[in-house]
PDB file of C-alpha atoms in Angstrom:
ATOM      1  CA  UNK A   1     -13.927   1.536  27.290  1.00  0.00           C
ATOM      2  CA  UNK A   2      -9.670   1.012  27.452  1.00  0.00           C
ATOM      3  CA  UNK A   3      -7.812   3.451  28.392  1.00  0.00           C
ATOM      4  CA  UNK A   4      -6.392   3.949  25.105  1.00  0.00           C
ATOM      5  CA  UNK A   5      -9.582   5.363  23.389  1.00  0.00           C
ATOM      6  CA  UNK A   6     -11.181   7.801  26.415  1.00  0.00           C
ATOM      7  CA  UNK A   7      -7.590   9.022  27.484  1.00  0.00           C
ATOM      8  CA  UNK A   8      -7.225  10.859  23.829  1.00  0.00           C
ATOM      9  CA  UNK A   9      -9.670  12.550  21.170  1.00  0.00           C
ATOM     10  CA  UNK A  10      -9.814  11.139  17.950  1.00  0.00           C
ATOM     11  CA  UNK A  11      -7.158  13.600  16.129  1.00  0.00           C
ATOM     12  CA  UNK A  12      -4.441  13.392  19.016  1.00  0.00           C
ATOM     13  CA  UNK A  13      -4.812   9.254  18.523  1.00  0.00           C
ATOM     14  CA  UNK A  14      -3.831   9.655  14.944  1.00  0.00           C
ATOM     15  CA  UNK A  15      -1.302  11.665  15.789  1.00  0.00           C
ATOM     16  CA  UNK A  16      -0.173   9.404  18.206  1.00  0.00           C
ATOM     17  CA  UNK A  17      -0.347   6.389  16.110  1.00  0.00           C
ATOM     18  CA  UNK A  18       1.247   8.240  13.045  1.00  0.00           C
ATOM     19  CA  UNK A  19       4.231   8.820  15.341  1.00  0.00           C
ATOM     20  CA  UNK A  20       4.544   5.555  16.456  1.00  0.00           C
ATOM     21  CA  UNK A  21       4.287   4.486  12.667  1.00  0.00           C
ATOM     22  CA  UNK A  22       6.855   7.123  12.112  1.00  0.00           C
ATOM     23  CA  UNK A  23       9.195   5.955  14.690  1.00  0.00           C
ATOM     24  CA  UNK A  24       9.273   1.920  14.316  1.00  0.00           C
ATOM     25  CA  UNK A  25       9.834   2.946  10.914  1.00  0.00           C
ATOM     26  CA  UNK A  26      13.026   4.542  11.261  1.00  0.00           C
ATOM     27  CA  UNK A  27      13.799   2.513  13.870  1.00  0.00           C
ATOM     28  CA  UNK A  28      13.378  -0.144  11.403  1.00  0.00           C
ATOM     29  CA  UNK A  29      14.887   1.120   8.127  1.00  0.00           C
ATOM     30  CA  UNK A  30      18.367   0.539   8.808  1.00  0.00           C
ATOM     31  CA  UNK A  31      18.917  -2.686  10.006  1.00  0.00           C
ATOM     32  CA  UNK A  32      16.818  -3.935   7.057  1.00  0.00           C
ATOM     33  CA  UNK A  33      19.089  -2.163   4.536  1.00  0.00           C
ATOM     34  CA  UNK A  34      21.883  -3.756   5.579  1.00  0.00           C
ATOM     35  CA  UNK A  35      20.317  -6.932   5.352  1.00  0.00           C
ATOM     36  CA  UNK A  36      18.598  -6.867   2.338  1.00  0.00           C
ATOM     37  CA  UNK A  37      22.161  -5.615   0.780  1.00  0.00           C
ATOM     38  CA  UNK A  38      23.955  -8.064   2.607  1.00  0.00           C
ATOM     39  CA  UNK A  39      21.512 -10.646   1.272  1.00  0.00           C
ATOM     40  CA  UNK A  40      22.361  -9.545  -2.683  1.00  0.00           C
ATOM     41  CA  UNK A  41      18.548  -8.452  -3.361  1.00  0.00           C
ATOM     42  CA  UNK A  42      19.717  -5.439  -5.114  1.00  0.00           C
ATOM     43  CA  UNK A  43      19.183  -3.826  -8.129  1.00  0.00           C
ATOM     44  CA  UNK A  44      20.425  -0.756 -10.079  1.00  0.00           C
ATOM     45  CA  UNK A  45      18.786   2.708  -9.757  1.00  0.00           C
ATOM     46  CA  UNK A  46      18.227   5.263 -12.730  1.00  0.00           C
ATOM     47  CA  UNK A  47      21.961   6.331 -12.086  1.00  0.00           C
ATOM     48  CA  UNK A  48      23.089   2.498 -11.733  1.00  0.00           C
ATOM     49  CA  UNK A  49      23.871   2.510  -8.497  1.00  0.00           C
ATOM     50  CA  UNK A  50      22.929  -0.721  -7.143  1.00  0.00           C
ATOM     51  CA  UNK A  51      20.384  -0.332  -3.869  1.00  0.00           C
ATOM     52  CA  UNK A  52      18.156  -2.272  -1.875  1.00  0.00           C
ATOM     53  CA  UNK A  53      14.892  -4.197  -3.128  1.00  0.00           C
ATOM     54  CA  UNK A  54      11.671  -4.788  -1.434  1.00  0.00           C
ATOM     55  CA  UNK A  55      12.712  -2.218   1.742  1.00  0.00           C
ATOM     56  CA  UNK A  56       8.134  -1.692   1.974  1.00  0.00           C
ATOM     57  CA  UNK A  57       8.624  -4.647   4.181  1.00  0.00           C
ATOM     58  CA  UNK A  58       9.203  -2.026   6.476  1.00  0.00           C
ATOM     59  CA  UNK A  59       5.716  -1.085   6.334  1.00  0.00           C
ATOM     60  CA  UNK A  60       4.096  -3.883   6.907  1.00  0.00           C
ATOM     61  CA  UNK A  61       6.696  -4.586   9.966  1.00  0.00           C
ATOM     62  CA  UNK A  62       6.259  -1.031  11.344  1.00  0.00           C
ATOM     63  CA  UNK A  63       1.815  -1.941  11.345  1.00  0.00           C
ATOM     64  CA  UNK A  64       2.163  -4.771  12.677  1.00  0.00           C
ATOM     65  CA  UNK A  65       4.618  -3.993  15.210  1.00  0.00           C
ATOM     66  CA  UNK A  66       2.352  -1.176  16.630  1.00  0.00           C
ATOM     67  CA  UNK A  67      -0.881  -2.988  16.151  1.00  0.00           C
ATOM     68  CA  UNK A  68       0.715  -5.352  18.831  1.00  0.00           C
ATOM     69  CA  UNK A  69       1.778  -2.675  21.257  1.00  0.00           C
ATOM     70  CA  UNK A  70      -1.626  -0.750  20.968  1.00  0.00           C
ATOM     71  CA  UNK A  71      -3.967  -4.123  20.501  1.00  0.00           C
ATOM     72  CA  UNK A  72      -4.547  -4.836  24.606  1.00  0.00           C
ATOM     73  CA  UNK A  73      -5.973  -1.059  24.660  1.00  0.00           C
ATOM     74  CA  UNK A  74      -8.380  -1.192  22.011  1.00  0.00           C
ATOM     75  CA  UNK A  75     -11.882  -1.878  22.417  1.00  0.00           C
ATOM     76  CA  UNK A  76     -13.402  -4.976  20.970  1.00  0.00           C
ATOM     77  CA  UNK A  77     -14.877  -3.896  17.868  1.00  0.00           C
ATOM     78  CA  UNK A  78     -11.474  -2.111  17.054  1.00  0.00           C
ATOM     79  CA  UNK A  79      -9.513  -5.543  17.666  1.00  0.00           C
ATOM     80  CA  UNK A  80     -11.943  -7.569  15.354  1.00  0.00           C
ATOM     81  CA  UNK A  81      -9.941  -4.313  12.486  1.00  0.00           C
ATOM     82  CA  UNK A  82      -6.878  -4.465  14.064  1.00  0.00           C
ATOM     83  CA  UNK A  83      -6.630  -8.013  13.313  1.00  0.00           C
ATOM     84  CA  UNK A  84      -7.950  -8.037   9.876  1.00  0.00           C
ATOM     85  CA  UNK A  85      -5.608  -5.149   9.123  1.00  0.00           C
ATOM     86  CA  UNK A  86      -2.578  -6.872  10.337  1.00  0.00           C
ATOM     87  CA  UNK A  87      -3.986 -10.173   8.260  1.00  0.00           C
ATOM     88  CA  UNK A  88      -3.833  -7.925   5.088  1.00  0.00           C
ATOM     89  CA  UNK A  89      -0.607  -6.455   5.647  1.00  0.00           C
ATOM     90  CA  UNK A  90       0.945  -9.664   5.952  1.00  0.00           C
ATOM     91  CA  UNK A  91      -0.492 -11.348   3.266  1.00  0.00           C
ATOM     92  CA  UNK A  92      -0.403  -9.058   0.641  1.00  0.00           C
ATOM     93  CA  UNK A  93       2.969  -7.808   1.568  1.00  0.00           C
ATOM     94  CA  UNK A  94       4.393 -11.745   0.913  1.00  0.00           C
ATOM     95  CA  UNK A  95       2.408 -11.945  -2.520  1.00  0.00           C
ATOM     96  CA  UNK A  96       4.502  -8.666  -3.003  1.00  0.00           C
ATOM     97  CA  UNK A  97       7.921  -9.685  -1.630  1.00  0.00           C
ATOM     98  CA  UNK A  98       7.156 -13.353  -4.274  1.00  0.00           C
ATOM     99  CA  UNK A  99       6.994 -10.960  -7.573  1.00  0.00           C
ATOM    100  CA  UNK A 100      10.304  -9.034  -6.491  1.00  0.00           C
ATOM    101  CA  UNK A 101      12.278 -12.068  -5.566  1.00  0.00           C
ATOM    102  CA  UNK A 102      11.264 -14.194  -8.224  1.00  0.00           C
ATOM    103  CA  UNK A 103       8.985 -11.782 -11.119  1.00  0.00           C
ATOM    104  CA  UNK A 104      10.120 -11.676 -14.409  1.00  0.00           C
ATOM    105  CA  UNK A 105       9.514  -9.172 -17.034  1.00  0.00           C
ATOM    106  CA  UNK A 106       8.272 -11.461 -19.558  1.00  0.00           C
ATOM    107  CA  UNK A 107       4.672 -10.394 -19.088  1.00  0.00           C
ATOM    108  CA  UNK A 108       3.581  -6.605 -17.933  1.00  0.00           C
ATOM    109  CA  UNK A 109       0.253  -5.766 -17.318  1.00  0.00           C
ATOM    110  CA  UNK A 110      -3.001  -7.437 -16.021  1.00  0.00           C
ATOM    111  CA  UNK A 111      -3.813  -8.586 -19.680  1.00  0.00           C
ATOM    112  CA  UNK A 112      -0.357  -9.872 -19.905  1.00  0.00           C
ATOM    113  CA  UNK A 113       0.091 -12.375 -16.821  1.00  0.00           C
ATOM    114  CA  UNK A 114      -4.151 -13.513 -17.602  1.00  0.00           C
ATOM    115  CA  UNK A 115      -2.750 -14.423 -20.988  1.00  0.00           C
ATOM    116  CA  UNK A 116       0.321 -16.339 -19.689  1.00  0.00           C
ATOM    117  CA  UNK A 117      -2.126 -18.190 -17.203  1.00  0.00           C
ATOM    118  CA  UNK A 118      -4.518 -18.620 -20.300  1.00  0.00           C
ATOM    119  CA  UNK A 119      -1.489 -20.335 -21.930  1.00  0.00           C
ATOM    120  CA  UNK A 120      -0.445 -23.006 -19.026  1.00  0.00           C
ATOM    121  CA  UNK A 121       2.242 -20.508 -17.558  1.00  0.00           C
ATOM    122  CA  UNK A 122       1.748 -19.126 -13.712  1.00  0.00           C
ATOM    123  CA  UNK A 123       3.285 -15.696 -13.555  1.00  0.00           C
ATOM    124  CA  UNK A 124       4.085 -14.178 -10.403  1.00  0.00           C
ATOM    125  CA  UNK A 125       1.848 -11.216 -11.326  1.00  0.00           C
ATOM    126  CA  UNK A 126      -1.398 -13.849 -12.153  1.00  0.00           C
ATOM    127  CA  UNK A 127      -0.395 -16.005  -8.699  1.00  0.00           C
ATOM    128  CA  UNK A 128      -0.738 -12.252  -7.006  1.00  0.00           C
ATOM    129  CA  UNK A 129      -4.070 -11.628  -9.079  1.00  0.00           C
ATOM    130  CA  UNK A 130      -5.689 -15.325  -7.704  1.00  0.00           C
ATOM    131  CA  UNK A 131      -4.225 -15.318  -4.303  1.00  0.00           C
ATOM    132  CA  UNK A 132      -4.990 -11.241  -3.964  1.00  0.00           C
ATOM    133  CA  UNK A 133      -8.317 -11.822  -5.509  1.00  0.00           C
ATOM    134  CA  UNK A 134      -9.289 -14.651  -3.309  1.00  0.00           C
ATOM    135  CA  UNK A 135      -7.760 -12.821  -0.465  1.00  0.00           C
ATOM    136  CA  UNK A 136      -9.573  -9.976  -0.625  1.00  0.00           C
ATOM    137  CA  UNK A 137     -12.679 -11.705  -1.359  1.00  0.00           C
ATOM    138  CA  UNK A 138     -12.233 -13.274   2.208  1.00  0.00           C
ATOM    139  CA  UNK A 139     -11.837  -9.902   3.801  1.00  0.00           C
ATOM    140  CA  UNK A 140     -14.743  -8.440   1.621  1.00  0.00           C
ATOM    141  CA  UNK A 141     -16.924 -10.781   3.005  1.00  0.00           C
ATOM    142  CA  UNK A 142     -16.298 -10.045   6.765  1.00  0.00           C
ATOM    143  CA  UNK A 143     -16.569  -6.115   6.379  1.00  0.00           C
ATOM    144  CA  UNK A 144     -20.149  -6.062   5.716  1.00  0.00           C
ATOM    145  CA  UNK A 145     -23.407  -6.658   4.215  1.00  0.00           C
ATOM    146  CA  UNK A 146     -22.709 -10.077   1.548  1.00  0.00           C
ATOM    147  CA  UNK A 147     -24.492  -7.670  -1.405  1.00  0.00           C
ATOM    148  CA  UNK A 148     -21.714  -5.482  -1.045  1.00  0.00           C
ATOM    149  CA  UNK A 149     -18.929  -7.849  -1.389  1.00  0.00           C
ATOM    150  CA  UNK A 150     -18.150  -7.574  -4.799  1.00  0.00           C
ATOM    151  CA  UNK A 151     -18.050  -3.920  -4.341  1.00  0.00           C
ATOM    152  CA  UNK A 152     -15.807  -4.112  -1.146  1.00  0.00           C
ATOM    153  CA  UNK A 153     -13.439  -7.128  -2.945  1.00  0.00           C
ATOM    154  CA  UNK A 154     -12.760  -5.351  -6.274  1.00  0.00           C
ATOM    155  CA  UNK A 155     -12.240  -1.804  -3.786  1.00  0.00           C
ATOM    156  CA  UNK A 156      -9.154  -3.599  -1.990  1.00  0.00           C
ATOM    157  CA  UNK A 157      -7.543  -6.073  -4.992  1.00  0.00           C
ATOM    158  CA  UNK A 158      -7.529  -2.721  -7.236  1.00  0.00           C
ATOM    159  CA  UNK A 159      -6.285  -0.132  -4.777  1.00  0.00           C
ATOM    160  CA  UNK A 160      -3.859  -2.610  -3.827  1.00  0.00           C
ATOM    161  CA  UNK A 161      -2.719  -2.844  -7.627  1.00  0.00           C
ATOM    162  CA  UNK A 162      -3.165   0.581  -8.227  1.00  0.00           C
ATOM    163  CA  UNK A 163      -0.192   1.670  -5.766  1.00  0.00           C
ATOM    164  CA  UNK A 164       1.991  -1.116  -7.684  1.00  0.00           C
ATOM    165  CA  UNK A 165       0.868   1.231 -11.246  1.00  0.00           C
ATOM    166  CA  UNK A 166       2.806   4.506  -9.708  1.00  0.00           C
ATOM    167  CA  UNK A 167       5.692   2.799  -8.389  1.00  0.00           C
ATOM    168  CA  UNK A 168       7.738   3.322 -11.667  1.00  0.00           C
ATOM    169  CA  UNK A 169       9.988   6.696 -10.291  1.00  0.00           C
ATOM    170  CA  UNK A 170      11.380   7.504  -6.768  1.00  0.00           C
ATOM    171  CA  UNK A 171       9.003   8.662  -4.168  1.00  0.00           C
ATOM    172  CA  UNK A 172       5.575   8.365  -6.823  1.00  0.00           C
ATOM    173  CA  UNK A 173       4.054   5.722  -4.960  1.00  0.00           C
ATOM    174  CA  UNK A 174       4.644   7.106  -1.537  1.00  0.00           C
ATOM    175  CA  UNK A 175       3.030  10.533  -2.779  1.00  0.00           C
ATOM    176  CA  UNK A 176       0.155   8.982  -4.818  1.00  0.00           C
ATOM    177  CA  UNK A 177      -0.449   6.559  -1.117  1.00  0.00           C
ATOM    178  CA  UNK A 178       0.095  10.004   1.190  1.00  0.00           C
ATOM    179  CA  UNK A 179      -2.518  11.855  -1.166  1.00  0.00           C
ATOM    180  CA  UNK A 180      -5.420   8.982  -0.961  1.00  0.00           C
ATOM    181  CA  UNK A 181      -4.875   8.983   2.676  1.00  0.00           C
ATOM    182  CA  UNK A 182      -5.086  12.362   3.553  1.00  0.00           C
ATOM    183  CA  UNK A 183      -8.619  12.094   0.947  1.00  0.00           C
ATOM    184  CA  UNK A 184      -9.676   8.845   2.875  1.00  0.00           C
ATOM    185  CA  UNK A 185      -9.144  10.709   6.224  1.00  0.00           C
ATOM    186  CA  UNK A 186     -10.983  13.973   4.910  1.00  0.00           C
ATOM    187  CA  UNK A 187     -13.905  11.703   3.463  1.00  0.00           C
ATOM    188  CA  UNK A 188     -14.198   9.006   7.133  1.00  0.00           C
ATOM    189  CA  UNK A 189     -13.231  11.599   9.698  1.00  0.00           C
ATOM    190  CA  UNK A 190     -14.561  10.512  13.049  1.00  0.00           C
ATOM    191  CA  UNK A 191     -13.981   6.708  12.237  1.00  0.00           C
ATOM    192  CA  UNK A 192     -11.753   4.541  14.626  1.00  0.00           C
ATOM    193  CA  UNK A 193     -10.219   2.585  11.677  1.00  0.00           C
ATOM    194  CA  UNK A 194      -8.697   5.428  10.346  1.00  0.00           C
ATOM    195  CA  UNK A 195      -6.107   5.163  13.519  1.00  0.00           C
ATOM    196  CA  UNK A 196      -4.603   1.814  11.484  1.00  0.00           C
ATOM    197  CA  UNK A 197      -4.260   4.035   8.017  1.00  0.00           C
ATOM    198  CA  UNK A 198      -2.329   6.864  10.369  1.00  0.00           C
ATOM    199  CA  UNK A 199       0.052   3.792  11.503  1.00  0.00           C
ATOM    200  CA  UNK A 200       0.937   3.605   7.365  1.00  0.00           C
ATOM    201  CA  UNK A 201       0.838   7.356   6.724  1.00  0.00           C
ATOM    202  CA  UNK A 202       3.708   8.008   9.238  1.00  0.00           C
ATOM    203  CA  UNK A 203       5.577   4.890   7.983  1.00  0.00           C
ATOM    204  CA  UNK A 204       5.150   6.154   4.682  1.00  0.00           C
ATOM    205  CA  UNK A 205       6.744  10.029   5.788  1.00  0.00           C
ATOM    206  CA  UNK A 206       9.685   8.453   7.578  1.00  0.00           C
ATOM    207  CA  UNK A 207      10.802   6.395   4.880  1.00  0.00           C
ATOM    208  CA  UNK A 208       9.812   8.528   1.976  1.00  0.00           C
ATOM    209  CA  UNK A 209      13.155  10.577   1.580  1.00  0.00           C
ATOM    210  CA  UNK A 210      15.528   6.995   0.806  1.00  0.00           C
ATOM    211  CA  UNK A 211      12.702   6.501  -2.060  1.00  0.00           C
ATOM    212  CA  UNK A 212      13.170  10.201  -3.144  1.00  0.00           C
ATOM    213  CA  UNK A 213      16.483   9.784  -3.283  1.00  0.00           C
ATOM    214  CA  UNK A 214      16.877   6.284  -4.979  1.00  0.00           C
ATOM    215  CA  UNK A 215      18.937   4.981  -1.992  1.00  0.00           C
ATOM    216  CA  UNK A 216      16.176   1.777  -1.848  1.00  0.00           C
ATOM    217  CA  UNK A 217      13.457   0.177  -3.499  1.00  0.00           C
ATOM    218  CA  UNK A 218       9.715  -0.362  -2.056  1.00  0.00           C
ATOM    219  CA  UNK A 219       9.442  -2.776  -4.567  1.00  0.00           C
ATOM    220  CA  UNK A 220       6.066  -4.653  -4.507  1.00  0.00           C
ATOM    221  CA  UNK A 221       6.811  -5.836  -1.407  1.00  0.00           C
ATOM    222  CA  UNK A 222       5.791  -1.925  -0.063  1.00  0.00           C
ATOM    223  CA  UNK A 223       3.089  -0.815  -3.204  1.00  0.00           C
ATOM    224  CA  UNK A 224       1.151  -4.315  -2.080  1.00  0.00           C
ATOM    225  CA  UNK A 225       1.119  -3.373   1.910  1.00  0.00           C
ATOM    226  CA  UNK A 226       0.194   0.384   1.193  1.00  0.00           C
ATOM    227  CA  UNK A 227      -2.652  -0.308  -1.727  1.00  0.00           C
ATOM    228  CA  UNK A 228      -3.594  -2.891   1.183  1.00  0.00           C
ATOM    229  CA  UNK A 229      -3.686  -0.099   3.590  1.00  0.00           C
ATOM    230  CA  UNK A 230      -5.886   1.889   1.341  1.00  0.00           C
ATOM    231  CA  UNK A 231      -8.217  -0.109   0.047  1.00  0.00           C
ATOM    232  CA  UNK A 232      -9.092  -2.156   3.218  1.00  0.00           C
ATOM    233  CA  UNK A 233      -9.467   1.476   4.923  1.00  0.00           C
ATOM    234  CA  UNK A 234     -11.891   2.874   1.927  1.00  0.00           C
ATOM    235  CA  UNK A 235     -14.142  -0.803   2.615  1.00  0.00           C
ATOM    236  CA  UNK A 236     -14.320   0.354   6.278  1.00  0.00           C
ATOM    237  CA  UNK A 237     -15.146   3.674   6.317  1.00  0.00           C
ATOM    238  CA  UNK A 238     -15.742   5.491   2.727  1.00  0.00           C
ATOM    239  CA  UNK A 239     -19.901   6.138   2.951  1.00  0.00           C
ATOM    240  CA  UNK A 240     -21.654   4.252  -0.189  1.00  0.00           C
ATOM    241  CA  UNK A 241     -21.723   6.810  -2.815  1.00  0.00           C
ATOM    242  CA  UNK A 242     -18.268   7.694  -2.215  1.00  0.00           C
ATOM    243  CA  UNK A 243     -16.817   4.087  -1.911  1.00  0.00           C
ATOM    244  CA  UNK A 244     -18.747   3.359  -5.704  1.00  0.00           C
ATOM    245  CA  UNK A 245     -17.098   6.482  -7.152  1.00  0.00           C
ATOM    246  CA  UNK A 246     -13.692   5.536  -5.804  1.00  0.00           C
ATOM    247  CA  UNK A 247     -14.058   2.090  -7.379  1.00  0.00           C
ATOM    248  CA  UNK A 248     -15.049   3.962 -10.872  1.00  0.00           C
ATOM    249  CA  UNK A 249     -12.010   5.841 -10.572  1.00  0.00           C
ATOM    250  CA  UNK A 250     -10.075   2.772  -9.965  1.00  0.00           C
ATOM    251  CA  UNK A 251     -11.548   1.223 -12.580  1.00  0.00           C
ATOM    252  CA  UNK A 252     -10.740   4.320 -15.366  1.00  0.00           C
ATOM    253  CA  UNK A 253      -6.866   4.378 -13.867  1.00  0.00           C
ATOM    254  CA  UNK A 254      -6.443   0.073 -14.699  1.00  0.00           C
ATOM    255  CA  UNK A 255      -8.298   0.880 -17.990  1.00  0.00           C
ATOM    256  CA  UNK A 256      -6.166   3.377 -18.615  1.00  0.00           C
ATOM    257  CA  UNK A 257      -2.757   1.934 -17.600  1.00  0.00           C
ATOM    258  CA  UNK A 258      -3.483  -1.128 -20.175  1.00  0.00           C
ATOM    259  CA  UNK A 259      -3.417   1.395 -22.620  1.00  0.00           C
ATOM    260  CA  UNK A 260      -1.701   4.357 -22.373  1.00  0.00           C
ATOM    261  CA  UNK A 261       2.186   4.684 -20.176  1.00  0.00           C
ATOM    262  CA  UNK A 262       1.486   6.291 -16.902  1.00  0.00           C
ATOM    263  CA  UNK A 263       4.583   8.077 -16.843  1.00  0.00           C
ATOM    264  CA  UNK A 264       4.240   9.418 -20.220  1.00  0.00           C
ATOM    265  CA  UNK A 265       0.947  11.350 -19.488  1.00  0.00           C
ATOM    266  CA  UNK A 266       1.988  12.482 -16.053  1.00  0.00           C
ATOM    267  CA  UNK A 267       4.989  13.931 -17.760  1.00  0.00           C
ATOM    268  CA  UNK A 268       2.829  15.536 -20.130  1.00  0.00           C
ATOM    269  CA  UNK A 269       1.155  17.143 -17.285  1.00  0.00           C
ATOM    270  CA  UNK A 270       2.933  19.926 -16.252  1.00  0.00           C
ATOM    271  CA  UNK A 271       1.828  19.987 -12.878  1.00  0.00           C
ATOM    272  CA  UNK A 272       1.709  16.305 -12.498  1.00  0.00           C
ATOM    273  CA  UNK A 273       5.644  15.781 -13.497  1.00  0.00           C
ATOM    274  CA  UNK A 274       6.501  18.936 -11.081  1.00  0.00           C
ATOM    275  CA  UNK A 275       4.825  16.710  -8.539  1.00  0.00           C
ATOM    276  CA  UNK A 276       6.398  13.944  -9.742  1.00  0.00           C
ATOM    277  CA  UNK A 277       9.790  14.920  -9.399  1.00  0.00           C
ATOM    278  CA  UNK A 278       9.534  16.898  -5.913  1.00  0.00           C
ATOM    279  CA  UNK A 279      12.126  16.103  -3.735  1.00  0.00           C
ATOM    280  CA  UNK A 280      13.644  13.831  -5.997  1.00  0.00           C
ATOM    281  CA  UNK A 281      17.368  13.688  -7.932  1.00  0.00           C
ATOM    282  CA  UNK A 282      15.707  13.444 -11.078  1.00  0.00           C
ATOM    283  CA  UNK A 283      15.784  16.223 -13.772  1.00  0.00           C
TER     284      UNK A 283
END
């Protein structure tokens, strides 16, 4: 076996790759500030200071940049993820980066953009529904077992729209990601995939404070490669029973969302909002 996997135990590899993940990411961050602000994609904060839009490309950029650097050490069966990871990130990130450059408001909600498309009119949020759906019907159906397909499809296209449903306030979808994959780690500890998720969590921790403090936006172009992240990890490595009760749950927050403001009921919450608001400029 490489190198890469005896020379380290499992814990001191995600370590290792979160600090890589860490590290490309702030390597990263500035230089694609100034040229997303250079390039005009900006758009006013809650103060109305104009910032940066769609800076989660770093994300994607950071996995992929340190899925190359570790790929010639991993062992075969980790390549065949490594690869599939790195297809996800880049794929879902671009269906991301198309509803920031050109979404439009006119339609909110999964109901909303089905009923556009009902109507003759492509959305960006139904193109990300049919190209996300499609895509993650292709990775579904080389993670396992074709009876589970459905299971591991709807798992990926809803945790990847599920990170897109917090990212309404600074810093809530990089707390909401950091929490599931701390959870996904606790439930799949011992599983080699996991090192991939670690590459995200440190992104995720370096980049976290410009969120918090509404100096950028992750925009969809970051909620689509971390829900990737997620739910592509959960196919991999969540046992049966858990993965079906993490789908129900996914299923009761969409449900929910079509109905009821997110924000409103984590504000009524009073240890939701304090959550919430941690480490943020908001009062």
């Amino acid at each position: 076996m490489p190198f890469f996997i005896t020379a380290f135990s499992f814990p001191a590899t995600l370590v290792f790759a979160g600090l890589l993940g860490a590290l490309l990411t702030r390597l990263f961050l500035p230089g694609l500030m100034g040229m997303i602000v250079e390039a005009g994609f900006v758009r006013p904060n809650f103060r109305g200071e104009v910032i940066p839009l769609g800076v989660g490309l770093v994300f994607s950029l950071a996995a992929v940049a340190c899925i190359v650097l570790l790929y010639p050490f991993l062992p075969g069966q980790l390549q065949f993820f490594a690869l599939a990871f790195s297809l996800a990130q880049a794929a879902f990130t671009c269906l991301g980066l198309v509803d920031d450059v050109w979404g439009s408001r006119n339609a909110s909600g999964l109901k909303g953009h089905l009923q556009c498309l009902l109507q003759g009119r492509l959305t960006t949020g139904a193109l990300k529904a049919l190209a996300g759906g499609g895509l993650s019907l292709f990775l579904a159906a080389a993670a396992g077992p074709m009876v589970w397909v459905p299971v591991n499809a709807l798992t990926l296209a809803l945790s990847v729209n599920a990170i897109n449903l917090l990212d309404l306030r600074p810093g809530r979808a990089g707390k909401g990601f950091l929490l599931c994959s701390f959870l996904l780690f606790a439930a799949g500890w011992g599983q080699w995939p996991l090192v991939f998720l670690a590459v995200l969590t440190g992104s995720v921790v370096a980049y976290l404070a410009v969120d918090l403090k509404a100096r950028a936006m992750m925009g969809d172009t970051g909620a689509n490669a971390l829900g990737a992240a997620l739910g592509l990890t959960a196919v991999w490595v969540l046992p049966d029973g858990i993965k079906l009760a993490y789908l129900g749950l996914l299923i009761v927050l969409h449900v929910v969302a079509e109905k009821y403001s997110l924000t409103n009921l984590i504000a009524r919450s009073p240890l939701l909002d304090r959550l919430d608001r941690w480490g943020s400029d908001r009062r």
